[in-house]
Amino acid sequence: MTTDLNTLLTALYVKIDDEIGGTRCMGRPPMLSDSELVCLAVAQALLGYHSESRWLRYANKHLTGMFPYLPQRAGYNKRLRSTLGLVKRMIRELAMDSDFWFDNLWITDSTPVPCGMSRPTVQRSNLAGWAGYGYCASHSRFFWGLRLYLVCTPTGMPIMWALANPKIGEREVLAAMLEVDADLVADREGIVLISDKGFASKPFEKALAGQGIELLRPSRKRERQRYGEPVLKKVRQLIESVNDTLKGQLDLEQHGARTIEGVAVRVAQRVLALAAAIWHNNKTGATVSRSLIAYDH
């Protein structure tokens, strides 16, 4: 099978249509179906178009064979925000339809999602009350925005994800994510969760153990070497590379959203693009599961 953007979008369209098939709203059906809309959003993320206006101009010139009807920018933005639930659902469905869903080794980390770069933006933004100031230790910088928390397999397939104010503790956010997906955790045995030092806490580890999750993390200062620590460094690089894919190839920090709904759907759009590429690579037997090279041009 040829591995390129067209085959990925075709396979994704069929998958989405199978999942939501038979559902129709009252009145005239839209000229751009929800399945087409989600595929269009995934293509935008993979091709690296930050501006929706520039993206629609490009799609009108090059993608009319796949998308006969394209809305105006305002209509596209409104429709995209309204499909947030479907985008989140498809991230989970693609993960479940891959071989990586049964992997009980999970890796977790958080990464900044800046939403403003100036004081006037912070004062006037509609994200006030949701976003906040935080510090990114890996880049030694402060930022104003949200944090993306990701739980994924070593191949990068997203299992859980969430956006949170950077002032909220990492352990608190992860505990809430695991509580929301308690059924998913309960259905698995022997989950091993790898994290960094930020998740260190004896009560937190005890709570995870109660859910059947073993936490592996590097030891902190003045703490004796923990079990399995010598191999953690290489494994920890996997989640760093996943974050680098989201930021470097899928332009996570260039989302351009100014409302909480806009940030949520544009982050979900990029997580779905990552999941779709991994899912399609798995189905086609690609050598590297997380490679986006075949789809980004």
PDB file of C-alpha atoms in Angstrom:
ATOM      1  CA  MET A   1       0.000   0.000   0.000  1.00  0.00           C
ATOM      2  CA  THR A   2       1.255   3.490  -0.832  1.00  0.00           C
ATOM      3  CA  THR A   3       1.927   5.497   2.312  1.00  0.00           C
ATOM      4  CA  ASP A   4       1.116   9.155   1.684  1.00  0.00           C
ATOM      5  CA  LEU A   5      -1.287  11.845   2.817  1.00  0.00           C
ATOM      6  CA  ASN A   6      -4.068  10.789   0.436  1.00  0.00           C
ATOM      7  CA  THR A   7      -4.114   7.194   1.643  1.00  0.00           C
ATOM      8  CA  LEU A   8      -3.994   8.306   5.277  1.00  0.00           C
ATOM      9  CA  LEU A   9      -6.947  10.687   4.835  1.00  0.00           C
ATOM     10  CA  THR A  10      -8.923   8.066   2.907  1.00  0.00           C
ATOM     11  CA  ALA A  11      -8.376   5.436   5.608  1.00  0.00           C
ATOM     12  CA  LEU A  12      -9.178   7.954   8.344  1.00  0.00           C
ATOM     13  CA  TYR A  13     -12.358   9.072   6.571  1.00  0.00           C
ATOM     14  CA  VAL A  14     -13.588   5.471   6.335  1.00  0.00           C
ATOM     15  CA  LYS A  15     -12.730   4.869  10.002  1.00  0.00           C
ATOM     16  CA  ILE A  16     -14.580   7.983  11.201  1.00  0.00           C
ATOM     17  CA  ASP A  17     -17.574   7.319   8.947  1.00  0.00           C
ATOM     18  CA  ASP A  18     -17.835   3.780  10.297  1.00  0.00           C
ATOM     19  CA  GLU A  19     -17.799   5.101  13.867  1.00  0.00           C
ATOM     20  CA  ILE A  20     -20.467   7.780  13.379  1.00  0.00           C
ATOM     21  CA  GLY A  21     -22.376   6.211  10.484  1.00  0.00           C
ATOM     22  CA  GLY A  22     -26.140   6.540  10.573  1.00  0.00           C
ATOM     23  CA  THR A  23     -26.160   9.668  12.750  1.00  0.00           C
ATOM     24  CA  ARG A  24     -27.965  12.545  11.085  1.00  0.00           C
ATOM     25  CA  CYS A  25     -29.040  15.896  12.479  1.00  0.00           C
ATOM     26  CA  MET A  26     -32.483  17.342  11.841  1.00  0.00           C
ATOM     27  CA  GLY A  27     -32.780  19.339   8.644  1.00  0.00           C
ATOM     28  CA  ARG A  28     -30.543  19.533   5.608  1.00  0.00           C
ATOM     29  CA  PRO A  29     -27.243  17.618   5.973  1.00  0.00           C
ATOM     30  CA  PRO A  30     -24.131  19.814   5.867  1.00  0.00           C
ATOM     31  CA  MET A  31     -22.255  20.083   2.560  1.00  0.00           C
ATOM     32  CA  LEU A  32     -19.053  19.185   4.449  1.00  0.00           C
ATOM     33  CA  SER A  33     -19.681  16.136   6.624  1.00  0.00           C
ATOM     34  CA  ASP A  34     -18.157  15.733  10.074  1.00  0.00           C
ATOM     35  CA  SER A  35     -15.916  12.959   8.741  1.00  0.00           C
ATOM     36  CA  GLU A  36     -14.597  15.244   6.001  1.00  0.00           C
ATOM     37  CA  LEU A  37     -14.164  18.099   8.458  1.00  0.00           C
ATOM     38  CA  VAL A  38     -12.027  16.027  10.839  1.00  0.00           C
ATOM     39  CA  CYS A  39      -9.914  14.723   7.943  1.00  0.00           C
ATOM     40  CA  LEU A  40      -9.468  18.297   6.717  1.00  0.00           C
ATOM     41  CA  ALA A  41      -8.300  19.344  10.198  1.00  0.00           C
ATOM     42  CA  VAL A  42      -5.819  16.449  10.352  1.00  0.00           C
ATOM     43  CA  ALA A  43      -4.422  17.399   6.941  1.00  0.00           C
ATOM     44  CA  GLN A  44      -4.003  20.997   8.131  1.00  0.00           C
ATOM     45  CA  ALA A  45      -1.983  19.862  11.147  1.00  0.00           C
ATOM     46  CA  LEU A  46       0.183  17.452   9.142  1.00  0.00           C
ATOM     47  CA  LEU A  47       0.957  20.044   6.452  1.00  0.00           C
ATOM     48  CA  GLY A  48       1.824  22.692   9.045  1.00  0.00           C
ATOM     49  CA  TYR A  49      -0.669  25.457   8.261  1.00  0.00           C
ATOM     50  CA  HIS A  50      -1.172  27.665  11.331  1.00  0.00           C
ATOM     51  CA  SER A  51      -3.490  30.157   9.613  1.00  0.00           C
ATOM     52  CA  GLU A  52      -6.938  28.828   8.768  1.00  0.00           C
ATOM     53  CA  SER A  53      -7.287  31.407   5.965  1.00  0.00           C
ATOM     54  CA  ARG A  54      -4.046  30.276   4.302  1.00  0.00           C
ATOM     55  CA  TRP A  55      -5.010  26.657   4.826  1.00  0.00           C
ATOM     56  CA  LEU A  56      -8.388  27.041   3.117  1.00  0.00           C
ATOM     57  CA  ARG A  57      -6.773  28.879   0.181  1.00  0.00           C
ATOM     58  CA  TYR A  58      -4.318  25.985  -0.178  1.00  0.00           C
ATOM     59  CA  ALA A  59      -7.078  23.368   0.133  1.00  0.00           C
ATOM     60  CA  ASN A  60      -9.223  25.156  -2.479  1.00  0.00           C
ATOM     61  CA  LYS A  61      -6.306  24.979  -4.899  1.00  0.00           C
ATOM     62  CA  HIS A  62      -4.898  21.516  -4.195  1.00  0.00           C
ATOM     63  CA  LEU A  63      -7.440  19.369  -2.315  1.00  0.00           C
ATOM     64  CA  THR A  64     -10.751  19.909  -4.123  1.00  0.00           C
ATOM     65  CA  GLY A  65     -10.563  16.335  -5.416  1.00  0.00           C
ATOM     66  CA  MET A  66     -10.876  15.060  -1.838  1.00  0.00           C
ATOM     67  CA  PHE A  67     -12.993  17.905  -0.451  1.00  0.00           C
ATOM     68  CA  PRO A  68     -15.408  19.182  -3.152  1.00  0.00           C
ATOM     69  CA  TYR A  69     -16.910  21.743  -0.774  1.00  0.00           C
ATOM     70  CA  LEU A  70     -14.893  23.911   1.598  1.00  0.00           C
ATOM     71  CA  PRO A  71     -16.436  26.479   3.960  1.00  0.00           C
ATOM     72  CA  GLN A  72     -15.216  30.015   4.582  1.00  0.00           C
ATOM     73  CA  ARG A  73     -12.782  30.625   7.416  1.00  0.00           C
ATOM     74  CA  ALA A  74     -15.444  31.621   9.966  1.00  0.00           C
ATOM     75  CA  GLY A  75     -17.585  28.604   9.123  1.00  0.00           C
ATOM     76  CA  TYR A  76     -14.601  26.262   9.276  1.00  0.00           C
ATOM     77  CA  ASN A  77     -13.565  27.620  12.665  1.00  0.00           C
ATOM     78  CA  LYS A  78     -17.086  27.312  14.068  1.00  0.00           C
ATOM     79  CA  ARG A  79     -17.582  23.791  12.734  1.00  0.00           C
ATOM     80  CA  LEU A  80     -14.182  22.673  13.999  1.00  0.00           C
ATOM     81  CA  ARG A  81     -14.878  23.873  17.548  1.00  0.00           C
ATOM     82  CA  SER A  82     -18.233  22.099  17.527  1.00  0.00           C
ATOM     83  CA  THR A  83     -16.570  18.760  16.661  1.00  0.00           C
ATOM     84  CA  LEU A  84     -14.217  18.719  19.665  1.00  0.00           C
ATOM     85  CA  GLY A  85     -16.079  15.738  21.124  1.00  0.00           C
ATOM     86  CA  LEU A  86     -15.684  13.757  17.899  1.00  0.00           C
ATOM     87  CA  VAL A  87     -11.975  14.608  17.646  1.00  0.00           C
ATOM     88  CA  LYS A  88     -11.382  13.411  21.225  1.00  0.00           C
ATOM     89  CA  ARG A  89     -13.387  10.262  20.548  1.00  0.00           C
ATOM     90  CA  MET A  90     -11.376   9.454  17.416  1.00  0.00           C
ATOM     91  CA  ILE A  91      -8.057   9.782  19.276  1.00  0.00           C
ATOM     92  CA  ARG A  92      -9.215   6.986  21.564  1.00  0.00           C
ATOM     93  CA  GLU A  93     -10.717   4.928  18.727  1.00  0.00           C
ATOM     94  CA  LEU A  94      -7.499   5.025  16.693  1.00  0.00           C
ATOM     95  CA  ALA A  95      -5.479   4.014  19.742  1.00  0.00           C
ATOM     96  CA  MET A  96      -7.834   1.092  20.409  1.00  0.00           C
ATOM     97  CA  ASP A  97      -7.592  -0.008  16.768  1.00  0.00           C
ATOM     98  CA  SER A  98      -3.787  -0.275  16.893  1.00  0.00           C
ATOM     99  CA  ASP A  99      -1.457  -2.952  18.247  1.00  0.00           C
ATOM    100  CA  PHE A 100      -0.117  -0.438  20.758  1.00  0.00           C
ATOM    101  CA  TRP A 101      -3.370  -0.278  22.737  1.00  0.00           C
ATOM    102  CA  PHE A 102      -2.421  -3.462  24.604  1.00  0.00           C
ATOM    103  CA  ASP A 103       0.955  -2.125  25.746  1.00  0.00           C
ATOM    104  CA  ASN A 104       0.956  -1.844  29.556  1.00  0.00           C
ATOM    105  CA  LEU A 105       4.083   0.319  29.603  1.00  0.00           C
ATOM    106  CA  TRP A 106       2.969   3.952  29.704  1.00  0.00           C
ATOM    107  CA  ILE A 107       5.022   7.137  29.715  1.00  0.00           C
ATOM    108  CA  THR A 108       3.756  10.465  31.019  1.00  0.00           C
ATOM    109  CA  ASP A 109       4.956  14.049  30.931  1.00  0.00           C
ATOM    110  CA  SER A 110       3.658  17.587  30.533  1.00  0.00           C
ATOM    111  CA  THR A 111       4.724  20.286  28.108  1.00  0.00           C
ATOM    112  CA  PRO A 112       3.862  24.013  27.915  1.00  0.00           C
ATOM    113  CA  VAL A 113       1.235  25.300  25.496  1.00  0.00           C
ATOM    114  CA  PRO A 114       1.877  29.093  25.419  1.00  0.00           C
ATOM    115  CA  CYS A 115      -1.192  31.214  24.704  1.00  0.00           C
ATOM    116  CA  GLY A 116       0.221  34.731  24.895  1.00  0.00           C
ATOM    117  CA  MET A 117       3.571  36.489  24.725  1.00  0.00           C
ATOM    118  CA  SER A 118       2.813  39.992  26.014  1.00  0.00           C
ATOM    119  CA  ARG A 119       1.285  41.598  29.088  1.00  0.00           C
ATOM    120  CA  PRO A 120      -1.599  43.263  27.143  1.00  0.00           C
ATOM    121  CA  THR A 121      -2.490  39.878  25.649  1.00  0.00           C
ATOM    122  CA  VAL A 122      -2.637  38.327  29.103  1.00  0.00           C
ATOM    123  CA  GLN A 123      -4.857  41.153  30.398  1.00  0.00           C
ATOM    124  CA  ARG A 124      -7.314  41.045  27.485  1.00  0.00           C
ATOM    125  CA  SER A 125      -7.357  37.348  26.629  1.00  0.00           C
ATOM    126  CA  ASN A 126     -10.550  35.315  26.846  1.00  0.00           C
ATOM    127  CA  LEU A 127      -8.395  32.611  28.412  1.00  0.00           C
ATOM    128  CA  ALA A 128      -8.200  34.542  31.675  1.00  0.00           C
ATOM    129  CA  GLY A 129      -9.159  32.184  34.473  1.00  0.00           C
ATOM    130  CA  TRP A 130      -8.074  29.135  32.494  1.00  0.00           C
ATOM    131  CA  ALA A 131      -4.486  29.927  31.536  1.00  0.00           C
ATOM    132  CA  GLY A 132      -1.767  31.039  33.938  1.00  0.00           C
ATOM    133  CA  TYR A 133       1.951  31.614  34.358  1.00  0.00           C
ATOM    134  CA  GLY A 134       4.228  28.614  34.509  1.00  0.00           C
ATOM    135  CA  TYR A 135       7.876  27.663  34.189  1.00  0.00           C
ATOM    136  CA  CYS A 136       9.385  25.273  31.652  1.00  0.00           C
ATOM    137  CA  ALA A 137      12.481  23.758  33.248  1.00  0.00           C
ATOM    138  CA  SER A 138      13.677  21.999  30.075  1.00  0.00           C
ATOM    139  CA  HIS A 139      13.887  25.335  28.223  1.00  0.00           C
ATOM    140  CA  SER A 140      14.560  27.541  31.283  1.00  0.00           C
ATOM    141  CA  ARG A 141      11.758  29.969  30.475  1.00  0.00           C
ATOM    142  CA  PHE A 142       8.506  31.294  31.863  1.00  0.00           C
ATOM    143  CA  PHE A 143       5.331  31.191  29.805  1.00  0.00           C
ATOM    144  CA  TRP A 144       1.675  32.162  30.014  1.00  0.00           C
ATOM    145  CA  GLY A 145      -0.787  29.543  28.878  1.00  0.00           C
ATOM    146  CA  LEU A 146      -1.687  25.934  29.657  1.00  0.00           C
ATOM    147  CA  ARG A 147       0.100  22.620  30.060  1.00  0.00           C
ATOM    148  CA  LEU A 148      -0.579  19.579  27.917  1.00  0.00           C
ATOM    149  CA  TYR A 149      -0.416  16.347  29.928  1.00  0.00           C
ATOM    150  CA  LEU A 150       0.089  13.257  27.827  1.00  0.00           C
ATOM    151  CA  VAL A 151       0.044   9.579  28.735  1.00  0.00           C
ATOM    152  CA  CYS A 152       1.250   7.496  25.796  1.00  0.00           C
ATOM    153  CA  THR A 153       2.889   4.207  24.872  1.00  0.00           C
ATOM    154  CA  PRO A 154       6.613   4.047  23.995  1.00  0.00           C
ATOM    155  CA  THR A 155       5.644   4.342  20.312  1.00  0.00           C
ATOM    156  CA  GLY A 156       3.960   7.686  21.035  1.00  0.00           C
ATOM    157  CA  MET A 157       0.341   6.515  20.682  1.00  0.00           C
ATOM    158  CA  PRO A 158      -1.769   8.775  22.964  1.00  0.00           C
ATOM    159  CA  ILE A 159      -3.724   6.899  25.639  1.00  0.00           C
ATOM    160  CA  MET A 160      -4.872   9.897  27.710  1.00  0.00           C
ATOM    161  CA  TRP A 161      -4.340  13.635  27.440  1.00  0.00           C
ATOM    162  CA  ALA A 162      -5.518  16.765  29.202  1.00  0.00           C
ATOM    163  CA  LEU A 163      -4.979  20.525  29.327  1.00  0.00           C
ATOM    164  CA  ALA A 164      -4.546  22.223  32.701  1.00  0.00           C
ATOM    165  CA  ASN A 165      -3.487  25.491  34.292  1.00  0.00           C
ATOM    166  CA  PRO A 166       0.295  25.344  34.891  1.00  0.00           C
ATOM    167  CA  LYS A 167      -0.220  26.347  38.528  1.00  0.00           C
ATOM    168  CA  ILE A 168      -2.025  23.059  39.225  1.00  0.00           C
ATOM    169  CA  GLY A 169       0.327  20.346  40.476  1.00  0.00           C
ATOM    170  CA  GLU A 170       1.401  17.623  38.061  1.00  0.00           C
ATOM    171  CA  ARG A 171       0.392  14.836  40.431  1.00  0.00           C
ATOM    172  CA  GLU A 172      -3.039  16.355  40.910  1.00  0.00           C
ATOM    173  CA  VAL A 173      -3.673  16.542  37.160  1.00  0.00           C
ATOM    174  CA  LEU A 174      -2.464  13.002  36.513  1.00  0.00           C
ATOM    175  CA  ALA A 175      -4.585  11.667  39.379  1.00  0.00           C
ATOM    176  CA  ALA A 176      -7.640  13.374  37.862  1.00  0.00           C
ATOM    177  CA  MET A 177      -6.872  11.891  34.428  1.00  0.00           C
ATOM    178  CA  LEU A 178      -6.615   8.392  35.884  1.00  0.00           C
ATOM    179  CA  GLU A 179      -9.844   8.928  37.818  1.00  0.00           C
ATOM    180  CA  VAL A 180     -11.730   9.979  34.684  1.00  0.00           C
ATOM    181  CA  ASP A 181     -10.460   6.863  32.880  1.00  0.00           C
ATOM    182  CA  ALA A 182     -10.766   4.583  35.909  1.00  0.00           C
ATOM    183  CA  ASP A 183     -12.491   1.867  33.834  1.00  0.00           C
ATOM    184  CA  LEU A 184      -9.606   1.806  31.379  1.00  0.00           C
ATOM    185  CA  VAL A 185      -7.094   1.395  34.209  1.00  0.00           C
ATOM    186  CA  ALA A 186      -9.202  -1.254  35.949  1.00  0.00           C
ATOM    187  CA  ASP A 187      -9.349  -3.382  32.775  1.00  0.00           C
ATOM    188  CA  ARG A 188      -5.554  -3.705  32.676  1.00  0.00           C
ATOM    189  CA  GLU A 189      -3.127  -5.582  34.871  1.00  0.00           C
ATOM    190  CA  GLY A 190       0.458  -4.685  35.617  1.00  0.00           C
ATOM    191  CA  ILE A 191       0.562  -1.128  34.294  1.00  0.00           C
ATOM    192  CA  VAL A 192       4.028   0.406  34.546  1.00  0.00           C
ATOM    193  CA  LEU A 193       3.995   4.210  34.396  1.00  0.00           C
ATOM    194  CA  ILE A 194       7.274   6.038  33.734  1.00  0.00           C
ATOM    195  CA  SER A 195       7.541   9.692  34.748  1.00  0.00           C
ATOM    196  CA  ASP A 196      10.088  12.325  35.734  1.00  0.00           C
ATOM    197  CA  LYS A 197      10.960  13.601  39.203  1.00  0.00           C
ATOM    198  CA  GLY A 198       8.024  16.028  39.217  1.00  0.00           C
ATOM    199  CA  PHE A 199       5.636  13.210  40.063  1.00  0.00           C
ATOM    200  CA  ALA A 200       7.598  12.099  43.127  1.00  0.00           C
ATOM    201  CA  SER A 201       5.422  11.626  46.212  1.00  0.00           C
ATOM    202  CA  LYS A 202       4.979   8.653  48.532  1.00  0.00           C
ATOM    203  CA  PRO A 203       1.209   9.216  48.984  1.00  0.00           C
ATOM    204  CA  PHE A 204       0.826   9.565  45.202  1.00  0.00           C
ATOM    205  CA  GLU A 205       2.770   6.364  44.538  1.00  0.00           C
ATOM    206  CA  LYS A 206       0.687   4.578  47.160  1.00  0.00           C
ATOM    207  CA  ALA A 207      -2.513   5.782  45.472  1.00  0.00           C
ATOM    208  CA  LEU A 208      -1.236   4.560  42.105  1.00  0.00           C
ATOM    209  CA  ALA A 209      -0.355   1.194  43.614  1.00  0.00           C
ATOM    210  CA  GLY A 210      -3.936   0.950  44.832  1.00  0.00           C
ATOM    211  CA  GLN A 211      -5.028   1.241  41.195  1.00  0.00           C
ATOM    212  CA  GLY A 212      -2.590  -1.440  40.110  1.00  0.00           C
ATOM    213  CA  ILE A 213      -0.059   1.002  38.634  1.00  0.00           C
ATOM    214  CA  GLU A 214       3.662   0.823  39.373  1.00  0.00           C
ATOM    215  CA  LEU A 215       5.408   4.187  39.085  1.00  0.00           C
ATOM    216  CA  LEU A 216       8.986   4.263  37.815  1.00  0.00           C
ATOM    217  CA  ARG A 217      10.816   7.578  38.146  1.00  0.00           C
ATOM    218  CA  PRO A 218      14.362   8.870  38.683  1.00  0.00           C
ATOM    219  CA  SER A 219      15.484   9.304  42.261  1.00  0.00           C
ATOM    220  CA  ARG A 220      15.542  12.784  43.744  1.00  0.00           C
ATOM    221  CA  LYS A 221      18.486  14.392  45.515  1.00  0.00           C
ATOM    222  CA  ARG A 222      19.436  12.677  48.796  1.00  0.00           C
ATOM    223  CA  GLU A 223      17.294   9.704  47.790  1.00  0.00           C
ATOM    224  CA  ARG A 224      18.825   6.292  47.208  1.00  0.00           C
ATOM    225  CA  GLN A 225      18.757   4.871  43.689  1.00  0.00           C
ATOM    226  CA  ARG A 226      15.334   3.500  42.814  1.00  0.00           C
ATOM    227  CA  TYR A 227      14.485   0.197  41.185  1.00  0.00           C
ATOM    228  CA  GLY A 228      14.927   0.229  37.399  1.00  0.00           C
ATOM    229  CA  GLU A 229      16.528   3.680  37.339  1.00  0.00           C
ATOM    230  CA  PRO A 230      19.535   2.773  35.113  1.00  0.00           C
ATOM    231  CA  VAL A 231      17.223   2.097  32.128  1.00  0.00           C
ATOM    232  CA  LEU A 232      14.898   5.049  32.704  1.00  0.00           C
ATOM    233  CA  LYS A 233      17.045   7.623  30.927  1.00  0.00           C
ATOM    234  CA  LYS A 234      16.651   5.996  27.517  1.00  0.00           C
ATOM    235  CA  VAL A 235      12.935   5.389  28.003  1.00  0.00           C
ATOM    236  CA  ARG A 236      12.389   8.976  29.204  1.00  0.00           C
ATOM    237  CA  GLN A 237      13.789  10.197  25.900  1.00  0.00           C
ATOM    238  CA  LEU A 238      10.784   8.629  24.170  1.00  0.00           C
ATOM    239  CA  ILE A 239       8.261  11.019  25.737  1.00  0.00           C
ATOM    240  CA  GLU A 240      10.598  13.931  25.063  1.00  0.00           C
ATOM    241  CA  SER A 241      10.698  12.934  21.411  1.00  0.00           C
ATOM    242  CA  VAL A 242       6.882  12.716  21.326  1.00  0.00           C
ATOM    243  CA  ASN A 243       6.652  16.264  22.683  1.00  0.00           C
ATOM    244  CA  ASP A 244       9.248  17.321  20.118  1.00  0.00           C
ATOM    245  CA  THR A 245       7.095  15.826  17.348  1.00  0.00           C
ATOM    246  CA  LEU A 246       4.054  17.744  18.593  1.00  0.00           C
ATOM    247  CA  LYS A 247       5.995  20.995  18.775  1.00  0.00           C
ATOM    248  CA  GLY A 248       8.483  20.629  15.928  1.00  0.00           C
ATOM    249  CA  GLN A 249       6.435  18.922  13.209  1.00  0.00           C
ATOM    250  CA  LEU A 250       2.853  19.622  14.311  1.00  0.00           C
ATOM    251  CA  ASP A 251       3.495  23.191  15.580  1.00  0.00           C
ATOM    252  CA  LEU A 252       1.741  22.792  18.925  1.00  0.00           C
ATOM    253  CA  GLU A 253       2.926  26.183  20.179  1.00  0.00           C
ATOM    254  CA  GLN A 254       1.690  27.978  17.022  1.00  0.00           C
ATOM    255  CA  HIS A 255      -1.969  27.088  17.582  1.00  0.00           C
ATOM    256  CA  GLY A 256      -3.059  30.763  17.483  1.00  0.00           C
ATOM    257  CA  ALA A 257      -6.222  30.183  19.555  1.00  0.00           C
ATOM    258  CA  ARG A 258      -7.631  32.893  21.832  1.00  0.00           C
ATOM    259  CA  THR A 259     -10.473  31.057  23.609  1.00  0.00           C
ATOM    260  CA  ILE A 260     -10.530  27.905  25.727  1.00  0.00           C
ATOM    261  CA  GLU A 261     -12.655  26.119  23.095  1.00  0.00           C
ATOM    262  CA  GLY A 262     -10.223  27.160  20.381  1.00  0.00           C
ATOM    263  CA  VAL A 263      -7.149  26.016  22.307  1.00  0.00           C
ATOM    264  CA  ALA A 264      -8.801  22.702  23.207  1.00  0.00           C
ATOM    265  CA  VAL A 265      -9.781  21.798  19.643  1.00  0.00           C
ATOM    266  CA  ARG A 266      -6.478  22.914  18.099  1.00  0.00           C
ATOM    267  CA  VAL A 267      -4.468  20.907  20.590  1.00  0.00           C
ATOM    268  CA  ALA A 268      -6.802  17.937  20.038  1.00  0.00           C
ATOM    269  CA  GLN A 269      -6.378  18.437  16.280  1.00  0.00           C
ATOM    270  CA  ARG A 270      -2.623  17.952  16.614  1.00  0.00           C
ATOM    271  CA  VAL A 271      -2.898  15.002  18.999  1.00  0.00           C
ATOM    272  CA  LEU A 272      -5.306  13.368  16.529  1.00  0.00           C
ATOM    273  CA  ALA A 273      -2.893  14.004  13.648  1.00  0.00           C
ATOM    274  CA  LEU A 274      -0.142  12.261  15.642  1.00  0.00           C
ATOM    275  CA  ALA A 275      -2.446   9.347  16.538  1.00  0.00           C
ATOM    276  CA  ALA A 276      -3.652   9.036  12.928  1.00  0.00           C
ATOM    277  CA  ALA A 277      -0.102   8.864  11.557  1.00  0.00           C
ATOM    278  CA  ILE A 278       0.926   6.214  14.120  1.00  0.00           C
ATOM    279  CA  TRP A 279      -2.279   4.238  13.489  1.00  0.00           C
ATOM    280  CA  HIS A 280      -1.822   4.300   9.710  1.00  0.00           C
ATOM    281  CA  ASN A 281       1.866   3.395   9.955  1.00  0.00           C
ATOM    282  CA  ASN A 282       0.926   0.452  12.155  1.00  0.00           C
ATOM    283  CA  LYS A 283      -1.744  -0.730   9.718  1.00  0.00           C
ATOM    284  CA  THR A 284       0.592  -0.448   6.715  1.00  0.00           C
ATOM    285  CA  GLY A 285       3.545  -2.076   8.455  1.00  0.00           C
ATOM    286  CA  ALA A 286       5.812   0.963   8.331  1.00  0.00           C
ATOM    287  CA  THR A 287       9.263   0.535   9.855  1.00  0.00           C
ATOM    288  CA  VAL A 288       9.001   3.627  12.088  1.00  0.00           C
ATOM    289  CA  SER A 289       5.581   3.989  13.703  1.00  0.00           C
ATOM    290  CA  ARG A 290       5.853   7.687  14.597  1.00  0.00           C
ATOM    291  CA  SER A 291       7.321   8.948  11.332  1.00  0.00           C
ATOM    292  CA  LEU A 292       5.332  11.818   9.739  1.00  0.00           C
ATOM    293  CA  ILE A 293       7.663  12.316   6.768  1.00  0.00           C
ATOM    294  CA  ALA A 294       5.328  10.585   4.317  1.00  0.00           C
ATOM    295  CA  TYR A 295       2.418  12.875   5.250  1.00  0.00           C
ATOM    296  CA  ASP A 296       3.896  16.357   5.775  1.00  0.00           C
ATOM    297  CA  HIS A 297       4.201  17.401   2.123  1.00  0.00           C
TER     298      HIS A 297
END
